[in-house]
Every structure is written in C-alpha cells, then in structure tokens.
Amino acid sequence: MDDAEYAALMRSRDRRRQRSPRVLVAVARLNGWRPTQSPPPPTIEVADLVNCY
Amino acid sequence: MAIKKDRSELPTSKPKAGGGWQPDEETIFGPLLINAFKEMEGERPDKERHYVSPSNALSCARQLSYRAAGTPGKPMEPSGWWVTSLGKFVHRVLEDALLDEFGPEGCTPEAMIGTKVPLLDDEHAPQCEQCQRQMVADIAEWYCEFHPDESAPMKYRVEPEILTLTVMVDGEPTQVDVPIIGYGDIWIHTDEISKVTDYKTVGGYGYKMAIGERGEAEGPKRDALFQAAIGARFFGARDVSVVNLARDALSVAIAQRKGFDEWRRFISEWTVPLDSIVEEVEAELVRMWRVNRLWHEEGLLAARRVPGVPVEISNPKTGGWAQKEEVDGKERLVASGEFWGCSYCAWQDSCIAAGPGRVPLPNGTTQDDPGAGT
C-alpha cells in the first residue's frame, strides 16, 4: 500500500467514524443479517434448462 | 344545502377527446436531457462475443444468438436512455457510499469477471524507457519527467475468465469450460458479510408486485438474482442478493395500509445463500455458452426459447406462445401466454424475419462472413 492509498483509506475510515448513529444502526443490522428465505422454486427443471435453446 | 365532497384528486371517469389540459405537442427539454445522458454514458457498439455475460442470464436464446453474432439491434429509444441512465446514477452513488462504509478492503464495486489487458498501440505505448505507468482510478497513464505532457490513457481489451463447471447434460455429468466477461454490481467481503449484490431500479408497478403490495410478494426478477449469483459463484461469495429501487415511492397511504416502513416505500432487499440456487445458475451458464457455440460453430441462431416459457415463442411480434398436447388422439391447446420481453427486444424485427427454430441468418450470411448479421 503506497502513501496515497493509505491516506485514502484513513480518510475513508474518518468519514465512517463521523456517520450519524442512525446510519450506524442500519449498518449494524446489515452486519448481523443472515438470509432467512429461499428463492421460489425454478420455473424450469434444471435438467431442462441446458437444452432451452 | 347539500354538502359537496371534493374528489378532485381522483381521475375523471370519462375524459373527453382533446379535453383537459393537454401537454405541448413537442418537448424542448427531452432531447436535450437524453443527448446529455448519451454524451455522459457513451454508446456501446455491438461486437461479436466468444463469451457469455451475466447480465444476459435467463434471457431469450434467440437474443443470446444475436449478441453472440454481434448483430446490431435497434438503437435504444429515448425512454430507454432515461430509465437506464437513472439506474446508472444510483449505481454510482451507491458505489461511493459503500466504499466509504466498508473501505476498499471490505468491498469491490463493479467487481469484474475478466482480465484487462493493456493495448500497446503507438498512441498508448510508453514514449521512452523512463516512462512509468501510473494507475489513476481505473485508467492507466504512461508518463515520465521527459514526457509529462505526452501521457495518454491506456486502452484495454478484456479477456474472459474461464469457469469450469460440471453439469448434467442429457442425464450425464459433463464438464464444460465457460468463458465469462461481466461485472457484479457490488461484492462485499468483510468478516461478517460475503455476498454479491445486483441493484435494479424498477418501475412502480413492478416494485409493488415484488414486495407484495398486490397479492403475494413475488420477489425480485430471477434474472437479476442470477446475474449476482454468477458473480458470487466466480468470486466465491456465500450469499447472493438483489436490491430493488422503485423509480416512484409508494404513497404514504399505501405504506400505512400495508404496514410498510419508510424504507420499503422505495427500497427492498432479498438475500439467499448461493448454495440454494447454484445448480440452476451453473446450468444457465452452460445454456448461454451452448447458444454461443451454436452460432460460432454451426452458424445457427437458437430457437425463440425463454427459460420459464414451456414452448418456443410462436409470435415474436407479441411474444405469444401456445402449448399444445395430444389428448385422445387430438391436438389440444393446454396453455398459452405472452412473453413481455419481445416488445422490448432490440432484435424483434430480425427475429420475425428469421423465422422459428434453429435457423441460419437470412440472406445466406454465416458466422464466417465479415460483418455477419449486419
């Protein structure tokens, strides 16, 4: 990491520290998020998909 | 005296032809705005492709053929520029915000599948042995103290990445090397989060259908999920997600009636584990590659087949299809419908002219002719 990249990283971290509490709460929720749902079943059998052309 | 209820917010029941306050015949601002968007975004020429792109996942096989052949489609209409430019604006703002939040070590916006190879033509080659290459954002420039003003942005070509997949083809496990070029909108790779996400700006009606404002929540479009999933499969991310951003926010009244919070009035996210769809995603990559090979190796356009539509589209003017089966010795219609995509397809006219099934391009052009498909 060169000086310019390091400075950019520090600026980015500073900006993060200045975020409002509300944004930080949203990010905390994002960090703790785990997918809980599965997508709907496919509309075509996987075995048929490769031949759908 | 009778009390009058003000219902001026509701549409009038029977508008008179030419009545009301009609808009001006022509627009001054429309062409100026769209031309400005065109200059900002630039137009991409059609070119032959010997690879597949995640952004074309689950699209019509015939359309994939035209993309493989580099056949120029109808230019995008102003309304298309309007909608796609809004989407790109949101992409850029989100990219910056995510980089600020997670830092370059925690996320990769526009995560590329493919390798950039510098093109060293005369204009972009170093001017002398002292010249150094410096990356400025995503553009490489050559310069040195002797040639400070002679730097020029490098040009690149992009080499596809090869993904080796083993999928079931006609009941047999088959190994297929699929070349891919594309981007994941955002790849988040922190200790906590490992996912590739696709952002989609969507119309008001589509958004309502997706989140369950009307009936059961349909979720995001499966092609958007696949686009992100191909990125996740390539980068080794655990999860896949789609963000839908409505171009028009739901009204306060609807949100209150449905119990939606303020965010859901315009933004919703769906996340699933890649494992839950990976088989289907790999099969789709192989399908896209087989369509590509059908053109480049056999000179044939694919049939008008769309995953999820049980038979070939018989009327590409409307997207109409009709599934018939023999019942008691007689052919009977068992299902029919209209695929929405045909009306928006840039190759609709070519597709109508080419006819159904796997066919060569009309006029005897083949994949070997210079300018085939033009």
Coordinates of C-alpha atoms in Angstrom, one line a residue:
Chain A
M1 CA 0.0 0.0 0.0
D2 CA 1.6 3.3 -1.0
D3 CA 1.2 6.6 0.8
A4 CA -1.7 7.8 -1.4
E5 CA -3.7 4.6 -0.9
Y6 CA -3.0 4.7 2.8
A7 CA -4.2 8.3 3.0
A8 CA -7.3 7.4 1.1
L9 CA -8.0 4.6 3.4
M10 CA -7.6 6.8 6.5
R11 CA -9.9 9.4 5.0
S12 CA -12.5 6.7 4.3
R13 CA -12.3 5.5 7.9
D14 CA -12.6 9.0 9.3
R15 CA -15.7 9.6 7.3
R16 CA -17.1 6.3 8.6
R17 CA -16.5 7.5 12.2
Q18 CA -18.4 10.6 11.5
R19 CA -21.6 8.8 10.5
S20 CA -24.8 9.6 12.3
P21 CA -25.9 7.0 14.9
R22 CA -28.9 6.1 12.7
V23 CA -26.7 5.1 9.8
L24 CA -24.5 3.1 12.2
V25 CA -27.6 1.2 13.5
A26 CA -28.5 0.4 9.9
V27 CA -25.0 -0.9 9.2
A28 CA -25.0 -3.0 12.4
R29 CA -28.3 -4.6 11.2
L30 CA -26.6 -5.3 7.9
N31 CA -23.6 -6.8 9.6
G32 CA -25.8 -9.1 11.6
W33 CA -28.0 -10.0 8.6
R34 CA -28.3 -13.6 7.6
P35 CA -30.5 -14.8 4.8
T36 CA -33.6 -16.4 6.1
Q37 CA -35.5 -17.2 2.9
S38 CA -35.1 -19.3 -0.1
P39 CA -36.0 -18.1 -3.5
P40 CA -39.1 -19.5 -5.2
P41 CA -38.6 -22.8 -7.0
P42 CA -37.2 -22.6 -10.5
T43 CA -39.7 -22.1 -13.3
I44 CA -37.9 -24.8 -15.4
E45 CA -36.3 -28.0 -14.3
V46 CA -32.5 -27.7 -14.0
A47 CA -32.1 -30.7 -16.2
D48 CA -34.1 -29.0 -19.0
L49 CA -32.5 -25.6 -18.6
V50 CA -29.3 -26.5 -20.5
N51 CA -31.4 -27.5 -23.5
C52 CA -33.6 -24.5 -23.6
Y53 CA -32.4 -23.0 -26.8
Chain B
M1 CA -77.7 23.0 1.4
A2 CA -76.1 19.8 0.1
I3 CA -72.6 19.1 1.2
K4 CA -70.2 18.6 -1.8
K5 CA -67.3 16.1 -1.3
D6 CA -64.1 17.2 -3.0
R7 CA -62.9 14.3 -5.2
S8 CA -60.6 16.3 -7.4
E9 CA -57.7 14.0 -6.6
L10 CA -59.4 11.1 -8.4
P11 CA -59.2 10.7 -12.2
T12 CA -62.3 11.8 -14.1
S13 CA -64.4 8.9 -15.3
K14 CA -64.9 9.8 -18.9
P15 CA -62.3 12.1 -20.4
K16 CA -63.4 13.9 -23.5
A17 CA -61.2 13.6 -26.5
G18 CA -58.8 16.6 -26.5
G19 CA -60.3 17.8 -23.3
G20 CA -58.5 18.9 -20.2
W21 CA -55.1 20.5 -20.3
Q22 CA -53.1 18.6 -22.9
P23 CA -49.3 18.7 -22.9
D24 CA -47.4 20.7 -25.5
E25 CA -47.1 18.8 -28.9
E26 CA -43.3 18.8 -28.6
T27 CA -40.7 18.9 -25.9
I28 CA -37.7 21.1 -25.8
F29 CA -36.2 19.5 -22.7
G30 CA -36.5 15.9 -23.6
P31 CA -33.9 15.8 -26.4
L32 CA -31.5 18.0 -24.5
L33 CA -31.7 15.7 -21.5
I34 CA -31.3 12.5 -23.4
N35 CA -28.4 13.9 -25.5
A36 CA -26.7 14.9 -22.3
F37 CA -27.2 11.3 -21.0
K38 CA -25.8 9.9 -24.2
E39 CA -22.7 12.0 -24.0
M40 CA -22.2 11.0 -20.4
E41 CA -22.6 7.3 -20.9
G42 CA -21.4 6.8 -24.5
E43 CA -22.9 4.3 -26.8
R44 CA -21.6 0.7 -27.0
P45 CA -21.1 -0.8 -30.4
D46 CA -22.3 -4.3 -31.0
K47 CA -19.5 -6.8 -31.4
E48 CA -19.0 -10.5 -31.8
R49 CA -18.8 -12.3 -28.5
H50 CA -17.0 -15.5 -27.8
Y51 CA -18.0 -15.5 -24.1
V52 CA -21.2 -15.2 -22.0
S53 CA -22.3 -12.2 -19.9
P54 CA -24.0 -12.4 -16.5
S55 CA -26.3 -9.6 -17.5
N56 CA -27.9 -11.8 -20.2
A57 CA -28.9 -14.6 -17.8
L58 CA -32.2 -16.2 -18.4
S59 CA -32.9 -14.1 -21.5
C60 CA -34.3 -15.5 -24.7
A61 CA -32.0 -17.9 -26.5
R62 CA -32.6 -16.2 -29.9
Q63 CA -31.5 -12.8 -28.3
L64 CA -28.4 -14.5 -27.0
S65 CA -27.6 -15.6 -30.5
Y66 CA -27.8 -12.1 -31.9
R67 CA -25.5 -10.9 -29.1
A68 CA -23.0 -13.7 -29.9
A69 CA -23.1 -12.8 -33.6
G70 CA -22.7 -9.1 -32.9
T71 CA -25.8 -8.3 -34.9
P72 CA -26.7 -4.6 -34.4
G73 CA -30.1 -4.3 -32.7
K74 CA -32.4 -1.3 -32.9
P75 CA -30.9 1.7 -31.2
M76 CA -32.2 2.4 -27.7
E77 CA -35.2 4.7 -27.6
P78 CA -35.1 8.0 -25.5
S79 CA -37.3 6.4 -22.9
G80 CA -34.7 3.5 -22.6
W81 CA -31.9 6.1 -22.1
W82 CA -34.0 7.8 -19.4
V83 CA -34.6 4.6 -17.4
T84 CA -31.1 3.2 -17.8
S85 CA -29.4 6.5 -17.0
L86 CA -31.4 6.8 -13.8
G87 CA -30.2 3.4 -12.8
K88 CA -26.6 4.2 -13.6
F89 CA -26.8 7.3 -11.5
V90 CA -28.0 5.3 -8.5
H91 CA -25.2 2.7 -9.1
R92 CA -22.5 5.4 -8.9
V93 CA -23.9 7.0 -5.7
L94 CA -24.2 3.6 -4.1
E95 CA -20.7 2.5 -5.1
D96 CA -19.2 5.6 -3.5
A97 CA -21.3 5.2 -0.3
L98 CA -20.3 1.5 0.0
L99 CA -16.7 2.3 -0.5
D100 CA -16.9 4.9 2.2
E101 CA -18.6 2.5 4.5
F102 CA -16.7 -0.7 4.0
G103 CA -13.4 0.6 2.5
P104 CA -11.6 -1.0 -0.4
E105 CA -10.6 -3.9 1.8
G106 CA -14.2 -4.7 2.5
C107 CA -16.0 -4.3 -0.8
T108 CA -15.4 -4.2 -4.5
P109 CA -17.8 -2.2 -6.6
E110 CA -18.2 -3.2 -10.2
A111 CA -16.4 -6.4 -9.4
M112 CA -15.0 -7.5 -12.7
I113 CA -15.1 -11.1 -14.1
G114 CA -12.4 -10.8 -16.8
T115 CA -8.9 -9.6 -17.1
K116 CA -7.9 -6.3 -18.6
V117 CA -5.0 -6.5 -21.0
P118 CA -3.4 -3.2 -22.0
L119 CA -3.3 -2.5 -25.7
L120 CA 0.1 -1.1 -26.5
D121 CA -0.5 0.6 -29.8
D122 CA 1.6 3.6 -30.9
E123 CA -0.6 6.2 -29.2
H124 CA -0.7 4.5 -25.9
A125 CA 2.8 3.0 -25.6
P126 CA 5.4 4.5 -23.3
Q127 CA 7.4 7.2 -25.0
C128 CA 10.8 6.1 -23.7
E129 CA 12.4 3.6 -21.4
Q130 CA 11.9 6.1 -18.5
C131 CA 8.2 6.3 -18.8
Q132 CA 6.3 4.8 -15.9
R133 CA 2.8 3.6 -15.8
Q134 CA 0.5 5.1 -13.2
M135 CA -3.0 4.0 -12.4
V136 CA -5.4 6.9 -12.0
A137 CA -8.7 5.5 -10.9
D138 CA -9.2 2.7 -13.5
I139 CA -7.2 4.4 -16.2
A140 CA -3.5 3.7 -16.8
E141 CA -1.3 6.6 -18.0
W142 CA 2.3 6.5 -19.2
Y143 CA 4.5 9.4 -18.2
C144 CA 8.0 10.4 -17.1
E145 CA 9.8 13.7 -16.4
F146 CA 10.8 13.9 -20.0
H147 CA 7.3 13.3 -21.4
P148 CA 5.0 14.8 -18.8
D149 CA 2.5 16.1 -21.4
E150 CA 2.6 13.0 -23.6
S151 CA 0.7 10.7 -21.3
A152 CA -2.4 9.1 -22.8
P153 CA -4.9 6.9 -21.1
M154 CA -4.3 3.3 -21.9
K155 CA -6.7 1.3 -23.9
Y156 CA -7.6 -2.2 -22.8
R157 CA -9.2 -5.3 -24.2
V158 CA -10.8 -7.6 -21.7
E159 CA -10.0 -11.3 -21.7
P160 CA -12.7 -13.6 -20.4
E161 CA -12.2 -15.7 -17.3
I162 CA -12.9 -19.4 -17.7
L163 CA -15.2 -21.1 -15.3
T164 CA -15.0 -24.9 -15.4
L165 CA -18.4 -26.4 -14.5
T166 CA -19.7 -29.9 -14.2
V167 CA -23.4 -30.0 -15.0
M168 CA -25.9 -32.7 -16.0
V169 CA -26.4 -32.7 -19.8
D170 CA -28.9 -35.2 -21.0
G171 CA -28.5 -37.2 -17.8
E172 CA -24.7 -37.3 -18.0
P173 CA -22.3 -35.3 -15.8
T174 CA -20.5 -33.1 -18.3
Q175 CA -17.5 -30.8 -17.8
V176 CA -17.8 -27.5 -19.6
D177 CA -15.4 -24.6 -19.7
V178 CA -17.5 -21.4 -19.9
P179 CA -15.7 -18.1 -20.7
I180 CA -17.3 -15.1 -18.9
I181 CA -16.9 -11.4 -19.0
G182 CA -19.1 -9.2 -16.8
Y183 CA -19.4 -7.3 -13.6
G184 CA -21.0 -7.8 -10.2
D185 CA -22.6 -4.6 -9.0
I186 CA -21.0 -4.9 -5.6
W187 CA -19.1 -7.7 -3.9
I188 CA -18.9 -7.2 -0.1
H189 CA -16.2 -9.3 1.6
T190 CA -15.9 -8.4 5.2
D191 CA -15.5 -10.9 8.1
E192 CA -19.3 -10.7 8.5
I193 CA -20.7 -10.4 5.0
S194 CA -19.8 -12.4 2.0
K195 CA -22.2 -11.6 -0.9
V196 CA -22.6 -10.2 -4.4
T197 CA -25.5 -7.9 -5.0
D198 CA -27.2 -6.7 -8.0
Y199 CA -29.1 -3.3 -7.9
K200 CA -32.1 -2.9 -10.0
T201 CA -34.2 0.3 -10.4
V202 CA -37.7 -0.9 -11.2
G203 CA -41.0 0.7 -12.2
G204 CA -43.7 1.4 -9.7
Y205 CA -45.9 -1.5 -10.7
G206 CA -43.0 -4.0 -10.8
Y207 CA -41.9 -2.8 -7.4
K208 CA -45.4 -3.3 -5.9
M209 CA -45.6 -6.8 -7.3
A210 CA -42.1 -7.6 -6.0
I211 CA -42.8 -6.6 -2.4
G212 CA -46.4 -7.8 -2.1
E213 CA -48.3 -4.6 -2.3
R214 CA -50.6 -6.5 -4.6
G215 CA -51.0 -10.2 -3.7
E216 CA -48.2 -12.4 -2.5
A217 CA -44.7 -10.9 -2.7
E218 CA -43.1 -12.1 -6.0
G219 CA -39.6 -11.1 -5.0
P220 CA -37.1 -9.6 -7.4
K221 CA -36.7 -10.8 -11.0
R222 CA -34.9 -14.1 -11.2
D223 CA -32.6 -12.8 -13.9
A224 CA -31.2 -10.2 -11.5
L225 CA -30.7 -12.8 -8.9
F226 CA -28.8 -15.0 -11.4
Q227 CA -26.7 -12.0 -12.5
A228 CA -25.5 -11.6 -8.9
A229 CA -25.2 -15.3 -8.4
I230 CA -22.8 -15.7 -11.4
G231 CA -20.6 -13.1 -9.7
A232 CA -20.9 -14.9 -6.3
R233 CA -20.1 -18.3 -8.0
F234 CA -17.0 -16.7 -9.6
F235 CA -15.7 -14.7 -6.5
G236 CA -16.6 -17.5 -4.0
A237 CA -19.1 -15.4 -2.1
R238 CA -21.5 -17.1 0.3
D239 CA -24.7 -15.2 -0.4
V240 CA -26.5 -13.5 -3.3
S241 CA -28.7 -10.5 -3.1
V242 CA -30.8 -8.2 -5.2
V243 CA -31.8 -4.7 -4.3
N244 CA -34.9 -3.2 -5.9
L245 CA -35.2 0.6 -6.0
A246 CA -38.6 1.9 -7.1
R247 CA -38.5 4.8 -9.5
D248 CA -41.5 6.1 -7.7
A249 CA -42.0 5.8 -4.0
L250 CA -45.2 4.1 -2.7
S251 CA -47.7 6.6 -1.3
V252 CA -47.9 7.2 2.4
A253 CA -51.5 5.9 2.4
I254 CA -50.5 2.5 0.8
A255 CA -47.5 2.1 3.1
Q256 CA -49.7 2.7 6.2
R257 CA -52.4 0.3 4.9
K258 CA -49.8 -2.4 4.3
G259 CA -47.6 -1.8 7.3
F260 CA -44.6 -0.9 5.3
D261 CA -41.9 1.2 6.9
E262 CA -40.4 4.3 5.3
W263 CA -37.6 2.4 3.6
R264 CA -39.9 -0.1 2.0
R265 CA -41.7 2.7 0.2
F266 CA -38.8 2.8 -2.3
I267 CA -36.1 0.1 -1.4
S268 CA -36.2 -3.6 -0.7
E269 CA -33.5 -6.3 -0.5
W270 CA -33.6 -10.0 -0.8
T271 CA -30.7 -12.3 0.2
V272 CA -30.4 -16.0 -0.4
P273 CA -27.5 -18.4 0.1
L274 CA -25.7 -19.1 -3.2
D275 CA -25.9 -22.9 -2.4
S276 CA -29.7 -22.7 -2.8
I277 CA -29.5 -21.8 -6.5
V278 CA -26.1 -22.7 -7.6
E279 CA -27.1 -25.8 -9.7
E280 CA -29.6 -23.8 -11.6
V281 CA -27.1 -20.9 -12.1
E282 CA -24.4 -23.3 -13.5
A283 CA -27.0 -24.9 -15.8
E284 CA -27.8 -21.4 -17.1
L285 CA -24.2 -20.5 -17.7
V286 CA -23.9 -23.7 -19.8
R287 CA -27.1 -22.9 -21.7
M288 CA -25.8 -19.4 -22.6
W289 CA -22.5 -20.9 -23.7
R290 CA -24.2 -23.6 -25.9
V291 CA -26.2 -20.8 -27.6
N292 CA -22.9 -19.0 -28.3
R293 CA -21.3 -22.1 -29.7
L294 CA -24.4 -22.9 -31.8
W295 CA -23.7 -19.6 -33.7
H296 CA -19.9 -19.7 -33.8
E297 CA -19.5 -23.4 -34.6
E298 CA -22.7 -24.3 -36.5
G299 CA -23.8 -20.9 -37.9
L300 CA -27.2 -21.2 -36.4
L301 CA -29.4 -18.8 -34.4
A302 CA -31.1 -20.5 -31.4
A303 CA -34.8 -21.1 -31.2
R304 CA -37.0 -18.5 -29.5
R305 CA -36.8 -20.3 -26.2
V306 CA -37.1 -18.5 -22.9
P307 CA -36.5 -20.2 -19.6
G308 CA -39.8 -20.5 -17.8
V309 CA -41.9 -20.4 -21.0
P310 CA -42.7 -24.1 -21.8
V311 CA -42.6 -23.9 -25.6
E312 CA -41.0 -21.8 -28.3
I313 CA -42.5 -18.3 -28.8
S314 CA -44.6 -18.6 -32.0
N315 CA -45.4 -14.9 -32.4
P316 CA -42.4 -12.6 -31.6
K317 CA -44.4 -9.6 -32.5
T318 CA -46.5 -10.0 -29.4
G319 CA -44.4 -12.6 -27.5
G320 CA -47.3 -15.1 -27.9
W321 CA -46.8 -18.8 -27.3
A322 CA -49.2 -21.7 -27.3
Q323 CA -48.5 -25.1 -25.8
K324 CA -50.4 -28.0 -27.5
E325 CA -50.6 -31.6 -26.5
E326 CA -52.2 -34.6 -28.0
V327 CA -55.3 -35.6 -25.9
D328 CA -57.3 -38.6 -27.0
G329 CA -55.7 -38.5 -30.4
K330 CA -56.5 -34.8 -30.9
E331 CA -54.1 -31.9 -30.6
R332 CA -55.4 -29.5 -27.9
L333 CA -54.2 -26.3 -26.6
V334 CA -53.2 -26.8 -22.9
A335 CA -51.5 -23.4 -22.1
S336 CA -50.8 -20.1 -23.8
G337 CA -49.4 -16.7 -22.9
E338 CA -47.4 -13.7 -24.0
F339 CA -43.8 -13.2 -23.1
W340 CA -43.3 -9.5 -22.2
G341 CA -39.7 -9.4 -23.4
C342 CA -40.4 -9.5 -27.2
S343 CA -41.9 -5.9 -27.2
Y344 CA -38.7 -4.6 -25.7
C345 CA -36.2 -6.7 -27.7
A346 CA -33.8 -4.7 -30.0
W347 CA -33.7 -7.7 -32.4
Q348 CA -37.5 -8.1 -32.7
D349 CA -37.6 -7.3 -36.5
S350 CA -34.7 -9.6 -37.3
C351 CA -36.2 -12.4 -35.2
I352 CA -39.5 -12.1 -37.1
A353 CA -37.7 -12.2 -40.4
A354 CA -35.5 -15.2 -39.4
G355 CA -38.5 -17.5 -38.5
P356 CA -38.8 -20.1 -35.8
G357 CA -36.5 -22.9 -34.7
R358 CA -32.7 -23.1 -35.0
V359 CA -32.1 -21.2 -38.3
P360 CA -29.2 -19.5 -40.1
L361 CA -29.3 -15.8 -40.5
P362 CA -31.4 -14.8 -43.6
N363 CA -29.7 -13.8 -46.9
G364 CA -27.2 -16.7 -46.6
T365 CA -24.9 -14.9 -44.2
T366 CA -22.9 -17.1 -41.9
Q367 CA -20.7 -16.7 -38.9
D368 CA -17.6 -16.6 -41.1
D369 CA -18.7 -13.7 -43.3
P370 CA -17.2 -10.4 -42.4
G371 CA -20.0 -8.3 -40.9
A372 CA -22.2 -11.3 -40.5
G373 CA -25.5 -10.3 -39.1
T374 CA -25.3 -6.7 -40.1

